[in-house]
XYZ file of C-alpha atoms in Angstrom:
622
model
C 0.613 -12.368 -36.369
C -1.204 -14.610 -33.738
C -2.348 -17.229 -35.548
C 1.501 -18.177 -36.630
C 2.820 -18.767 -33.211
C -0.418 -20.192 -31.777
C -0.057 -22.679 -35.148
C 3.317 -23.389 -33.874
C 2.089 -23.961 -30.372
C -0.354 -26.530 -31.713
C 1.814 -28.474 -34.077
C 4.633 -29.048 -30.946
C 1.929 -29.723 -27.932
C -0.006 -32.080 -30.537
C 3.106 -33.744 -32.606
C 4.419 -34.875 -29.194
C 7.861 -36.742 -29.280
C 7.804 -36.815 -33.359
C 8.389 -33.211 -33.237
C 11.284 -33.644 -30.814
C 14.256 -33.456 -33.396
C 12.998 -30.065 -35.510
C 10.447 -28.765 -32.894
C 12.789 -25.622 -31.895
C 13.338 -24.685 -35.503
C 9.613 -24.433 -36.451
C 9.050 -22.534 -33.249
C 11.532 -20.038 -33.911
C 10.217 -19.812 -37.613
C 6.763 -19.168 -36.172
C 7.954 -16.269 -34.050
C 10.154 -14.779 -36.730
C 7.138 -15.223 -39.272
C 5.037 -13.124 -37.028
C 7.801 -10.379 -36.253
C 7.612 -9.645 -40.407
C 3.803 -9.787 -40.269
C 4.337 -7.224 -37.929
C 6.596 -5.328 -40.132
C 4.777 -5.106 -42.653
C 1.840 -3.715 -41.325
C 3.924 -1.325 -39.122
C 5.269 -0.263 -43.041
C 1.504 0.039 -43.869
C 0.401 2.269 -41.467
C 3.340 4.506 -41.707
C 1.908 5.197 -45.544
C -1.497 6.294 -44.117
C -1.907 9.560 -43.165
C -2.034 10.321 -39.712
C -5.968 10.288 -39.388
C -6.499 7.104 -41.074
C -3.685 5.014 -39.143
C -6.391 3.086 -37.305
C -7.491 0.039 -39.260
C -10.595 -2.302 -37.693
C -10.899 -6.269 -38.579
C -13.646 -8.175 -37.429
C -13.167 -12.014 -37.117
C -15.919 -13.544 -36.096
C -19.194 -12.491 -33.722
C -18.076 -13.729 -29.808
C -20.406 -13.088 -27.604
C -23.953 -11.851 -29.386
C -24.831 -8.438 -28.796
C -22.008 -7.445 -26.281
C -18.715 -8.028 -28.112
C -17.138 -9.760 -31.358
C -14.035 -11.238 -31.779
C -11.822 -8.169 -33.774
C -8.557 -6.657 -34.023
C -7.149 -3.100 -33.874
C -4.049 -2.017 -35.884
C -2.944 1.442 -35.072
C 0.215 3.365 -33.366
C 0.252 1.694 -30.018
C -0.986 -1.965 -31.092
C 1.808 -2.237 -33.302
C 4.554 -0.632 -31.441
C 3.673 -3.758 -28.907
C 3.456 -5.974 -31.402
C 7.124 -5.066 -32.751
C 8.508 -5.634 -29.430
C 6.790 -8.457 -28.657
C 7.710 -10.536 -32.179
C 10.900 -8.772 -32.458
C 12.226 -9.463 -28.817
C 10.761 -12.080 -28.295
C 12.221 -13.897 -31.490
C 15.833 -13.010 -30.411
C 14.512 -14.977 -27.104
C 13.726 -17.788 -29.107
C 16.949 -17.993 -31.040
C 18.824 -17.416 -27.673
C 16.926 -20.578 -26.255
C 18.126 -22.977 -28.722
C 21.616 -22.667 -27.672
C 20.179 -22.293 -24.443
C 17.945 -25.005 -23.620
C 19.785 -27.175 -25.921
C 20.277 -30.275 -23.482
C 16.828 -30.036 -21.756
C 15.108 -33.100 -23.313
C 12.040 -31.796 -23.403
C 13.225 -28.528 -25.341
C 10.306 -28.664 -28.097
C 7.598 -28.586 -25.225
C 9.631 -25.210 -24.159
C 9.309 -23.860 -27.308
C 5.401 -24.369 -27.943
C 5.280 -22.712 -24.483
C 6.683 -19.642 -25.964
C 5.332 -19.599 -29.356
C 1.999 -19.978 -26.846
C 3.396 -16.763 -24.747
C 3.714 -14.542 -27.641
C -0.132 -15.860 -29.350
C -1.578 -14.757 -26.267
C 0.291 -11.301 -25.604
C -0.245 -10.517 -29.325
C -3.951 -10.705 -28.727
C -3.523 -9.358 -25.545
C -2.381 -6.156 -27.193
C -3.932 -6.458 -30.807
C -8.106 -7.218 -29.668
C -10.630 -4.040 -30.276
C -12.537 -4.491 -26.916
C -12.114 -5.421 -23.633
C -13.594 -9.072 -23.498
C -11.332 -9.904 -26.070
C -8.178 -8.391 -24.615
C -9.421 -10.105 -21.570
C -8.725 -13.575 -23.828
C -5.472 -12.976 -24.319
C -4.808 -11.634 -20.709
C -6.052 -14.835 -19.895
C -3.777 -16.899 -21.996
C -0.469 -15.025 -20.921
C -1.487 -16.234 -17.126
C -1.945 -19.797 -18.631
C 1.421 -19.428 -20.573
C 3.120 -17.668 -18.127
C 2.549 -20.505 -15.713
C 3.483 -23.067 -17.743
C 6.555 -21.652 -18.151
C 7.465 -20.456 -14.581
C 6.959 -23.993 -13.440
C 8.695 -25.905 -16.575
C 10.853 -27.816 -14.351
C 8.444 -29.094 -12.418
C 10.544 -31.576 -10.855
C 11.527 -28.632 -8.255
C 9.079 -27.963 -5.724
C 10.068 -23.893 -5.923
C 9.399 -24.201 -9.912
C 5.910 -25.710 -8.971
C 4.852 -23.411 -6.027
C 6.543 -20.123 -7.926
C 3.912 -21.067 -11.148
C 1.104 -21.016 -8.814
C 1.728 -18.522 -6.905
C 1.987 -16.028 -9.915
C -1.318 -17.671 -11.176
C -2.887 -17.041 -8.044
C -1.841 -13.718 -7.610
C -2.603 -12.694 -11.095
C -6.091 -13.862 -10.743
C -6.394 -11.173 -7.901
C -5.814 -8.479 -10.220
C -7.874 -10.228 -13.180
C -10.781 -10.043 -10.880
C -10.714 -6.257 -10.538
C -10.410 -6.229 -14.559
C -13.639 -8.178 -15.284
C -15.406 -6.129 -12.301
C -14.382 -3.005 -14.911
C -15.138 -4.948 -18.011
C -18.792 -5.293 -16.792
C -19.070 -2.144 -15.195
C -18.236 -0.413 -18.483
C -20.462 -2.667 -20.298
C -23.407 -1.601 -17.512
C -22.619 1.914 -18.132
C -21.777 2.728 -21.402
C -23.287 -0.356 -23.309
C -20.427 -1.092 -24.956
C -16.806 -2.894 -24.335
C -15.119 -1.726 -27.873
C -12.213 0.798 -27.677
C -13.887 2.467 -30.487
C -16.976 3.714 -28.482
C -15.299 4.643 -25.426
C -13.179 8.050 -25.847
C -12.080 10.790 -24.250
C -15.130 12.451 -25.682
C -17.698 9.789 -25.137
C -16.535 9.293 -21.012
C -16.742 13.276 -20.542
C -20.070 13.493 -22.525
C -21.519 10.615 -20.271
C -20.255 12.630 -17.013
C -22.088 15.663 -19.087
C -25.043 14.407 -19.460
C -25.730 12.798 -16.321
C -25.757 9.109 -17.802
C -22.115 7.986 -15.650
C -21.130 9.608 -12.048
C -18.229 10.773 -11.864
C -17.555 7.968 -9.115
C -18.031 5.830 -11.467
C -15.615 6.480 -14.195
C -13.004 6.563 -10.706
C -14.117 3.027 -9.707
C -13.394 1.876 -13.409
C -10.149 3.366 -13.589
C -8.887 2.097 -9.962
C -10.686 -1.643 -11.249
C -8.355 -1.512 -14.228
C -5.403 -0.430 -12.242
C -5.784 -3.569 -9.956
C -6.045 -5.794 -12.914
C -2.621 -3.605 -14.389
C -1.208 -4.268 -10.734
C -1.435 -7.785 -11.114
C 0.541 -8.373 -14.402
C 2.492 -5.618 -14.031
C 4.050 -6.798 -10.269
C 3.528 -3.673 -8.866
C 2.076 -2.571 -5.736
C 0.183 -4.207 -3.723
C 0.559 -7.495 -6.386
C 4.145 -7.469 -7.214
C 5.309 -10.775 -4.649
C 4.960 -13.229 -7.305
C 7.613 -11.354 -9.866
C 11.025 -12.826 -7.714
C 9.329 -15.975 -6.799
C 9.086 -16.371 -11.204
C 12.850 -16.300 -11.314
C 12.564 -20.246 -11.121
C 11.932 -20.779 -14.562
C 14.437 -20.693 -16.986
C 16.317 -17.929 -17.815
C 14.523 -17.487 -21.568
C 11.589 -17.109 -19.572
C 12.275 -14.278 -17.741
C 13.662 -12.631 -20.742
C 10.308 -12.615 -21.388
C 8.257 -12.132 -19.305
C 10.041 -8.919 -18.038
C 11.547 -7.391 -21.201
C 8.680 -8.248 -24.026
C 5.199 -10.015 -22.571
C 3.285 -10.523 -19.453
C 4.700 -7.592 -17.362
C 4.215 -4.660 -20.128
C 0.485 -5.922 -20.357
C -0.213 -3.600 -17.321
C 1.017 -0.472 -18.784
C -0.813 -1.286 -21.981
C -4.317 -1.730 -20.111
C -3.505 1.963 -18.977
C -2.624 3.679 -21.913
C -5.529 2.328 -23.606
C -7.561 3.013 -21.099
C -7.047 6.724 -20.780
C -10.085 8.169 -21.505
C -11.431 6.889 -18.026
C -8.295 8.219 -16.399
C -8.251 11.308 -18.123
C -11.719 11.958 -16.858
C -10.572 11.279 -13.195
C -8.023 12.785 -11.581
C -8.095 10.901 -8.433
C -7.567 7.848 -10.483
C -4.797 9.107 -12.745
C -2.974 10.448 -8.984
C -2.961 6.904 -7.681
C -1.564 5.423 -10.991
C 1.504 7.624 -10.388
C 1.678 7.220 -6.482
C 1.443 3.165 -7.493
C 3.955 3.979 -9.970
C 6.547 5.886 -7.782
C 6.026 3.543 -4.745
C 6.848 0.462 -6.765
C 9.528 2.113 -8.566
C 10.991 2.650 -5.054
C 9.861 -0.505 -3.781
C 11.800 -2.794 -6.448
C 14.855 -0.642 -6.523
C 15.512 -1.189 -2.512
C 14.703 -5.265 -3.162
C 17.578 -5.238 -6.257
C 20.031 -3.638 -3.286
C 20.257 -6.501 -1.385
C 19.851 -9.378 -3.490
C 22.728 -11.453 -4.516
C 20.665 -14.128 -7.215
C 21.530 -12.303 -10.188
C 18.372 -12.968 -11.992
C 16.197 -11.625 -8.637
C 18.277 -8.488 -8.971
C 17.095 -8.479 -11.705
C 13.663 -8.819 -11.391
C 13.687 -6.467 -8.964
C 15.269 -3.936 -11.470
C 12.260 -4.826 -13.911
C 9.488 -3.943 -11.202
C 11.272 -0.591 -10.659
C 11.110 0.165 -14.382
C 7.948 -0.710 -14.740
C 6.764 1.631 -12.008
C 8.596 4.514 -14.009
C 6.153 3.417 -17.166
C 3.237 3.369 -14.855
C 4.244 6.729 -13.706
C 4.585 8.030 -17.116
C 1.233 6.811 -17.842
C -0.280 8.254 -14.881
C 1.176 11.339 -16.409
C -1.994 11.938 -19.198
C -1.435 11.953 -23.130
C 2.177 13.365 -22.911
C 3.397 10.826 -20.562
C 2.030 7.726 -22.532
C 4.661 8.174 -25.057
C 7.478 8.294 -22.675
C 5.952 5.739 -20.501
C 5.549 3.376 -24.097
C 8.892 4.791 -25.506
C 10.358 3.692 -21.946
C 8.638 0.059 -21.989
C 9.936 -0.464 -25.995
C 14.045 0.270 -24.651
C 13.589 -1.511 -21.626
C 12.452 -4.468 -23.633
C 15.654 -4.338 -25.418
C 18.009 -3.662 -22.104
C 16.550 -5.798 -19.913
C 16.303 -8.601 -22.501
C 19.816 -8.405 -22.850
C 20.866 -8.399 -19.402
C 18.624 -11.510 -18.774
C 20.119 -12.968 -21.157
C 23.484 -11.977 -20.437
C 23.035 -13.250 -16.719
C 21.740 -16.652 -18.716
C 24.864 -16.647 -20.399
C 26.899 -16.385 -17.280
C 24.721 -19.429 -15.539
C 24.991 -21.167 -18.321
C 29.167 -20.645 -18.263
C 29.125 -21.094 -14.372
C 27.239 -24.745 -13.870
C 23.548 -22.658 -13.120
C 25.445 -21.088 -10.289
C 23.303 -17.657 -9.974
C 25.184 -16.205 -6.724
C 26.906 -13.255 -7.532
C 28.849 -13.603 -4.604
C 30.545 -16.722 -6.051
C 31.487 -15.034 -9.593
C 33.719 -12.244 -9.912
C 36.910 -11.516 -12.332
C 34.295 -12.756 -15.357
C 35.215 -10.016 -18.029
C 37.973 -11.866 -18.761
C 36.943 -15.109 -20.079
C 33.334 -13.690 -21.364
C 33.898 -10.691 -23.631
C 30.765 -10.624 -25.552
C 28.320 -11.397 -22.341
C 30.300 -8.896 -20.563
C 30.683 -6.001 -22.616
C 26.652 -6.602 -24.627
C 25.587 -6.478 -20.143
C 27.524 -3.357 -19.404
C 25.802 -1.565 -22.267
C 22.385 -2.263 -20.682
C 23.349 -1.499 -17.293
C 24.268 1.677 -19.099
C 20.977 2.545 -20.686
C 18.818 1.477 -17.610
C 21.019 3.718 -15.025
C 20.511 6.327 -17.593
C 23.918 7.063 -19.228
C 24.229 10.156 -21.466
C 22.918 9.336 -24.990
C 21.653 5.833 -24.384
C 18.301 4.287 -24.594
C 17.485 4.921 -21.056
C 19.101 8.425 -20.653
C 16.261 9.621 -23.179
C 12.988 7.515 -22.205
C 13.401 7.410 -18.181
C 14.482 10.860 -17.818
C 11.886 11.570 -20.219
C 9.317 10.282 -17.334
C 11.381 12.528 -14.506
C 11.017 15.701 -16.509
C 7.580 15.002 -16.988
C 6.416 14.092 -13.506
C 8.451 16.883 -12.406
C 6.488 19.195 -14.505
C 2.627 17.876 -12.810
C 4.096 17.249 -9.165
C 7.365 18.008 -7.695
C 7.194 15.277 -4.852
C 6.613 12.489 -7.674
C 9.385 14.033 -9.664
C 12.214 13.770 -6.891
C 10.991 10.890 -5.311
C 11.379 9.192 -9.242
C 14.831 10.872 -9.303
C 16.123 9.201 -5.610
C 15.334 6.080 -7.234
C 17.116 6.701 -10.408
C 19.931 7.483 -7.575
C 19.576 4.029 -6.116
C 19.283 2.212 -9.396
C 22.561 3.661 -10.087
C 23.919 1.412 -6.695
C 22.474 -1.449 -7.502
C 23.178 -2.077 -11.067
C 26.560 -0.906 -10.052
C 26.664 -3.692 -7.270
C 25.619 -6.569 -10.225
C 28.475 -5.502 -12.345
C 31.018 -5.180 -10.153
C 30.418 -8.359 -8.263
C 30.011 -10.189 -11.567
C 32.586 -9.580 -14.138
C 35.210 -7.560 -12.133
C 37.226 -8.334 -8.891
C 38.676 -11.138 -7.528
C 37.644 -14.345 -9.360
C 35.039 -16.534 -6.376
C 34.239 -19.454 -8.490
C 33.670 -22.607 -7.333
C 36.422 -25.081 -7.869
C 34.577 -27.650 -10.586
C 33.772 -24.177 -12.427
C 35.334 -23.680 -15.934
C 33.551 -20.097 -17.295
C 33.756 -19.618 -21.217
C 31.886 -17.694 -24.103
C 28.421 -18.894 -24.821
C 27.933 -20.183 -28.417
C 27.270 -17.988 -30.880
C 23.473 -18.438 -31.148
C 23.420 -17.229 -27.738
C 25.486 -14.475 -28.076
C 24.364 -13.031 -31.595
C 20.480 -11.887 -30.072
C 22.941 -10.413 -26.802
C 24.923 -8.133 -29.878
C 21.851 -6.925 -31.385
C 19.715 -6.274 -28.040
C 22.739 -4.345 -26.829
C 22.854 -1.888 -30.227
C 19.119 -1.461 -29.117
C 20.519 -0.589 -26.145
C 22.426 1.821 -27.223
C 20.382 3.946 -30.314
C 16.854 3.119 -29.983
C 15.942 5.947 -26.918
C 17.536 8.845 -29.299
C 15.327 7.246 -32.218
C 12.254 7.505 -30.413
C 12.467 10.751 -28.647
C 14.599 13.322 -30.309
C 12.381 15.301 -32.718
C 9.008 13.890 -30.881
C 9.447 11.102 -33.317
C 7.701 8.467 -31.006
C 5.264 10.988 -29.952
C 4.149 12.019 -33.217
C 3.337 8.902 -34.117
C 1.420 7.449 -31.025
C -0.664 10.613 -30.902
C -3.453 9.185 -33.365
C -4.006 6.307 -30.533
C -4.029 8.123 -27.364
C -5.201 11.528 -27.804
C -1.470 13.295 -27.390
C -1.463 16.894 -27.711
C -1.137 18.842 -30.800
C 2.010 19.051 -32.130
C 3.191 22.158 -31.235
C 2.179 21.429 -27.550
C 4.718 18.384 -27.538
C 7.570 19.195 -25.223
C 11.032 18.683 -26.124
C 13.714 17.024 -24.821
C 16.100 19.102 -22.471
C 19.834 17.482 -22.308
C 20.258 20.096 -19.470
C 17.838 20.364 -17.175
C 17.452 20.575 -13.486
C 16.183 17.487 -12.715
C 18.498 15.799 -15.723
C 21.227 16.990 -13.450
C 20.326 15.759 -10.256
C 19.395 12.338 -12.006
C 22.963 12.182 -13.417
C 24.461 13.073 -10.131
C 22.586 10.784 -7.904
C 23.106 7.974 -10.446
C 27.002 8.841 -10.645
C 26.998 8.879 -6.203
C 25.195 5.688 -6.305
C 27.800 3.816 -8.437
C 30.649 5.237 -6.662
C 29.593 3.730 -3.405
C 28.813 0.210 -5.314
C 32.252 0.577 -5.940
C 33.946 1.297 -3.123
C 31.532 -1.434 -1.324
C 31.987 -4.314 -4.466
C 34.716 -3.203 -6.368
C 37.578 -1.768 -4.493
C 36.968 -4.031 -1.385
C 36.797 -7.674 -1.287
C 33.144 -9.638 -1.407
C 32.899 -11.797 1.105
C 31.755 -15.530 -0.464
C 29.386 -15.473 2.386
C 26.712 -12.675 2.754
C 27.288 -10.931 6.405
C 23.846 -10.600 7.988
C 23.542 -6.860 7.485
C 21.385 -4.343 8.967
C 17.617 -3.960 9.771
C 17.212 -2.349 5.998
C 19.250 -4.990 4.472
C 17.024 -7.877 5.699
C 14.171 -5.606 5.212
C 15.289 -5.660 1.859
C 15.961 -9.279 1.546
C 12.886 -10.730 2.250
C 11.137 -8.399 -0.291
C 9.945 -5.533 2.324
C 8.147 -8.687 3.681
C 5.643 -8.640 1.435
C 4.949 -12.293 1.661
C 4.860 -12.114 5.516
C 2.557 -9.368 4.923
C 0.457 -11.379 2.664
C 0.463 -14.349 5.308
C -0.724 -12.264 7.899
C -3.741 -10.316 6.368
C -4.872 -13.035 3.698
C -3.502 -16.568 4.003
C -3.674 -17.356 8.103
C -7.446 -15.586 8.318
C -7.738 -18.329 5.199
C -6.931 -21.211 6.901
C -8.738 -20.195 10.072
C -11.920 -19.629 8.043
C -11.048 -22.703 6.269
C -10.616 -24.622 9.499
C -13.945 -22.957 11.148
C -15.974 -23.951 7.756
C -14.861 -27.649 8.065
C -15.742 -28.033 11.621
C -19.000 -26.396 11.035
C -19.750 -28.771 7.998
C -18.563 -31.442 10.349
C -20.381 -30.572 13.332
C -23.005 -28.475 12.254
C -24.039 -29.520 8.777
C -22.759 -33.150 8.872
C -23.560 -33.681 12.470
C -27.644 -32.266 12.258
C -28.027 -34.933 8.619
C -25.893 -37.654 10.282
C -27.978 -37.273 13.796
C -31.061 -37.169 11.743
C -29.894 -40.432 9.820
C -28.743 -41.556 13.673
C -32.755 -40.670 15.451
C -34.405 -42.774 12.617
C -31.904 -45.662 12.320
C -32.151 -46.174 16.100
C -35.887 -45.611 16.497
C -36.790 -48.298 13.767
C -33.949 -50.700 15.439
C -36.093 -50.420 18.442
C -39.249 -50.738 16.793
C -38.291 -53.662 14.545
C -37.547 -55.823 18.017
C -41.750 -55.566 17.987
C -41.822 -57.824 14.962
C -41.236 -61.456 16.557
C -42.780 -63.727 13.993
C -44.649 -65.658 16.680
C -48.435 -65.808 15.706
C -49.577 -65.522 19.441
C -47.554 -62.328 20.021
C -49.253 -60.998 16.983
C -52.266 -62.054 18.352
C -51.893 -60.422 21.996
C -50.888 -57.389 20.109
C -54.356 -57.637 18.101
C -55.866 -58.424 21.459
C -54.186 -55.133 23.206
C -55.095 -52.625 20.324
C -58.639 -54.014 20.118
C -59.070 -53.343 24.064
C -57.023 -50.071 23.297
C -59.858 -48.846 20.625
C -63.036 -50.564 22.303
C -62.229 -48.453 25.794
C -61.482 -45.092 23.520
C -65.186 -45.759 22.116
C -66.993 -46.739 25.577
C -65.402 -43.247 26.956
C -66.555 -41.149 24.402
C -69.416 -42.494 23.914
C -70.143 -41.712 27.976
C -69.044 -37.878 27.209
């Protein structure tokens, strides 16, 4: 599974301009060849019995005496690696059609086939050091391919701001790597369980502070490529690489690697309840967060993006949840993959039709000229607001019920932003493909090409029967249970199509589109967006998180960095350069004493022999 795509990778970055013509074929080949690697070992494990679905392969030794190079097969490693291979792949045939006039489409491609190398090692490595590879190597990909066209200055400063920011959060993961190491002497997922964490607590040989520190550590590092709070201001900022890549990013790779860390990490968070409580407060805050940013933005792809940080604060919820939320949190994360990759690409589809115009305000009246597009988008704005027997209906009110069940204030404060999410994927539909028609004049909308609107087709069916597949009957649950400890099986809670908090979602969700409409649909959108109030700009400039980030990190930065160059300059510099200064002037001076005249010399001689005989006469009288 990784070594195909990373092949692929190699053979386009190293075959340069020979592998211009045939380079987008091989790397959707790659991709596909991985996503029935994946297959068949998914078809493997399901013919092991339940106990045995957990299959170890050592590659090579890494690091001598601390960690070797291996894999892990089992329930949750391959559910991510389905996703990834299968998504992704439909991302890959999408881009052809796509990117098809970029001239340096085969470099795009090894970028991807890169992407999914990394996230498949990412989720497939037995230990931490080696999951920390692969973390690494979705932050290289990942900035490769937010700042593709780097030709535009936003391209280049949105790659290195996510790289930057990332790194934040990658520091607090290798502070937890070697912590564990320090603590439990090992990094391998094998040797640190539920029962080996609460026996170490037990026995005295971990604090219980200590297992805490670990789990908020790995949080930070899941903050960081998960965009969620206090690390989520590089997600919008990303939206300036193509539109494949945020498919990506938000529906099959780099953001899900958060909410992976976490699940597999339960067994510290299990053990500490103050860490599991600020997983879900993170969780419910940045669910909150990103819906209120998706309100007021009118780039369709940062509405978008803000949708994706909201959803993946429900997963991070779930998974703050213990062993019966990972599986809606993971069941959640595999339909999102499929909705949100579908409305990317649907709102790449309308770009792509509309001369890379990505103002909503400036589309309007589209159903009517992009049928596919339009009705494949309205079936995942469906599932993600939740729509009676769709995907989302079953795996995000899945996470309500559940949070609902541990704490009521988590629970409603999940279900107002179900309520809100309702608005604002109301808003995106309504000013996109209905109304008046706002194009530009030189715009000429029409159906995408079929290799663009075939993956759209098939996403959207995922869309549409993949939540009852996974949840109805514990289906999803049963089988994840070997990996993360889930409760016995006739502890597993079922599904409730009634339910109070069902209700309330349903209802808040059904207000918040009937206001989108009577604000984007029944009235006219004005071409230009009317200032708004204090919450809309609040809104608008991402709850000014970057402000915030300006204040507290990079202005103390550059007056540190100013203060550090004037002390180098003055204080450093200046004390070697006055040195330097003393000694050069002192032997100038004393060089003028060299005249070359013999009879100078000769006084001189004269001098110090009168000097030396009057030192002797006086001591010599003492």
């Amino acid at each position: 599974m990784i070594a195909l795509p990373l092949l692929g990778a190699a053979i386009l970055l190293l075959g340069g301009r020979r592998t211009d013509r045939w380079g987008h074929l091989l790397g959707v080949a790659m991709s596909l060849a991985a996503f029935v690697v994946a297959v068949v070992s998914f078809v493997e494990i399901l013919g092991l019995p339940e106990s045995e679905r957990r299959r170890g392969i050592e590659l090579y030794q890494f690091i001598p005496g601390i960690a070797d190079m291996g894999l892990l097969i089992d329930p949750l490693s391959i559910s991510f690696a389905l996703l990834i291979t299968g998504v992704g792949s439909l991302i890959h045939i999408y881009s052809v059609g796509y990117m098809s006039h970029d001239p340096d489409r085969r470099r795009f491609f090894a970028y991807l086939n890169l992407f999914v190398a990394a996230m498949l090692l990412l989720v497939l490595a037995d230990n931490y050091v080696a999951l920390f590879v692969g973390w690494e190597g979705v932050g290289l990909a990942s900035y490769l391919l937010i700042g593709f066209w780097q030709f535009k200055p936003t391209a280049a400063a949105a790659a290195k701001k996510a790289f930057i920011v990332n790194r934040v959060g990658d520091f607090g993961l290798l502070i937890a790597i070697f912590t564990v190491w320090t603590t439990f002497g090992s990094v391998a997922f094998g040797d640190l369980s539920g029962a080996t964490v609460s026996g170490a607590i037990d026995s005295g040989s971990a604090s219980q502070g200590t297992i805490t520190a670990i789990g908020l550590l790995l949080l930070l590092g899941a903050c960081g490529k998960s965009a969620q709070l206090p690390l989520q201001s590089w997600l919008l900022d990303a939206m300036e690489g193509p539109t494949p890549v945020s498919a990506l990013i938000h529906a099959a790779t780099m953001v899900t690697a958060g909410v992976y860390l976490v699940v597999r990490s339960g067994a510290f968070f299990e053990a500490s309840d103050t860490a599991r409580l600020v997983v879900t407060i993170v969780g419910v805050a940045t669910l909150l967060a990103g819906a209120i940013i998706g309100c007021a933005k009118d780039d369709i792809k940062k509405g978008l993006a803000g949708s994706t940080m909201s959803q993946i604060g429900y997963m991070m919820l779930g998974a703050g949840l213990g062993p019966v939320g990972y599986a809606f949190a993971i069941a959640h994360l595999i339909t999102h993959g499929f909705f949100k990759a579908n409305m990317f690409l649907g709102a790449g589809s309308v770009m792509h039709a509309m001369n890379d115009e990505v103002d909503m305000r400036r589309y309007g009246g589209l159903f009517s000229v992009m049928k596919v597009t339009a009705v494949t988008f309205i079936i995942g704005y469906l599932a993600i607001i939740g729509f009676p027997l769709l995907s989302g209906y079953f795996t995000k009110d899945g996470i309500i019920e559940t949070a609902m069940e541990h704490n009521q204030i988590l629970g409603w404060l999940a279900v107002v932003g179900a309520g809100i999410t309702g608005f604002y994927m109301s808003r995106m539909i309504f000013m996109t493909f209905f109304g008046k028609k706002r194009w530009a004049d030189d715009a000429h909308p029409h159906e995408s090409p079929s290799v663009m609107t075939v993956p759209l087709v098939i996403l959207s069916i995922g869309s549409i029967f993949l939540g009852a597949f996974l949840i109805l009957d514990n289906r999803f649950m049963k089988f994840l249970a070997p990996a993360v400890g889930a409760p016995a099986p006739e502890e597993f809670p079922a599904f409730h199509f009634v339910s109070t908090a069902g209700l309330a979602t349903l209802a808040l969700v059904a207000v918040g589109a009937v206001f989108a409409w009577f604000r984007y649909g029944a009235a006219e959108v004005p071409q230009v967006a009317p200032r708004g109030s204090f919450l809309t700009t609040f809104a608008r400039r991402d709850l000014y998180g970057d402000a915030l980030n300006e204040t507290l990190f990079m202005r103390p930065g550059q007056w540190l960095a100013r203060i550090a160059v004037f002390v180098d300059n003055r204080g450093i510099d200046g004390l070697v350069n006055g040195l330097a200064a003393t000694i050069g002037g002192t032997s100038g001076r004393l060089r003028r004493i060299q005249t070359g005249y013999v009879r100078s010399y000769a006084l001189s001689i004269l001098f110090g022999a009168a000097v030396v005989v009057g030192a002797l006469l006086y001591v010599g009288n003492m």
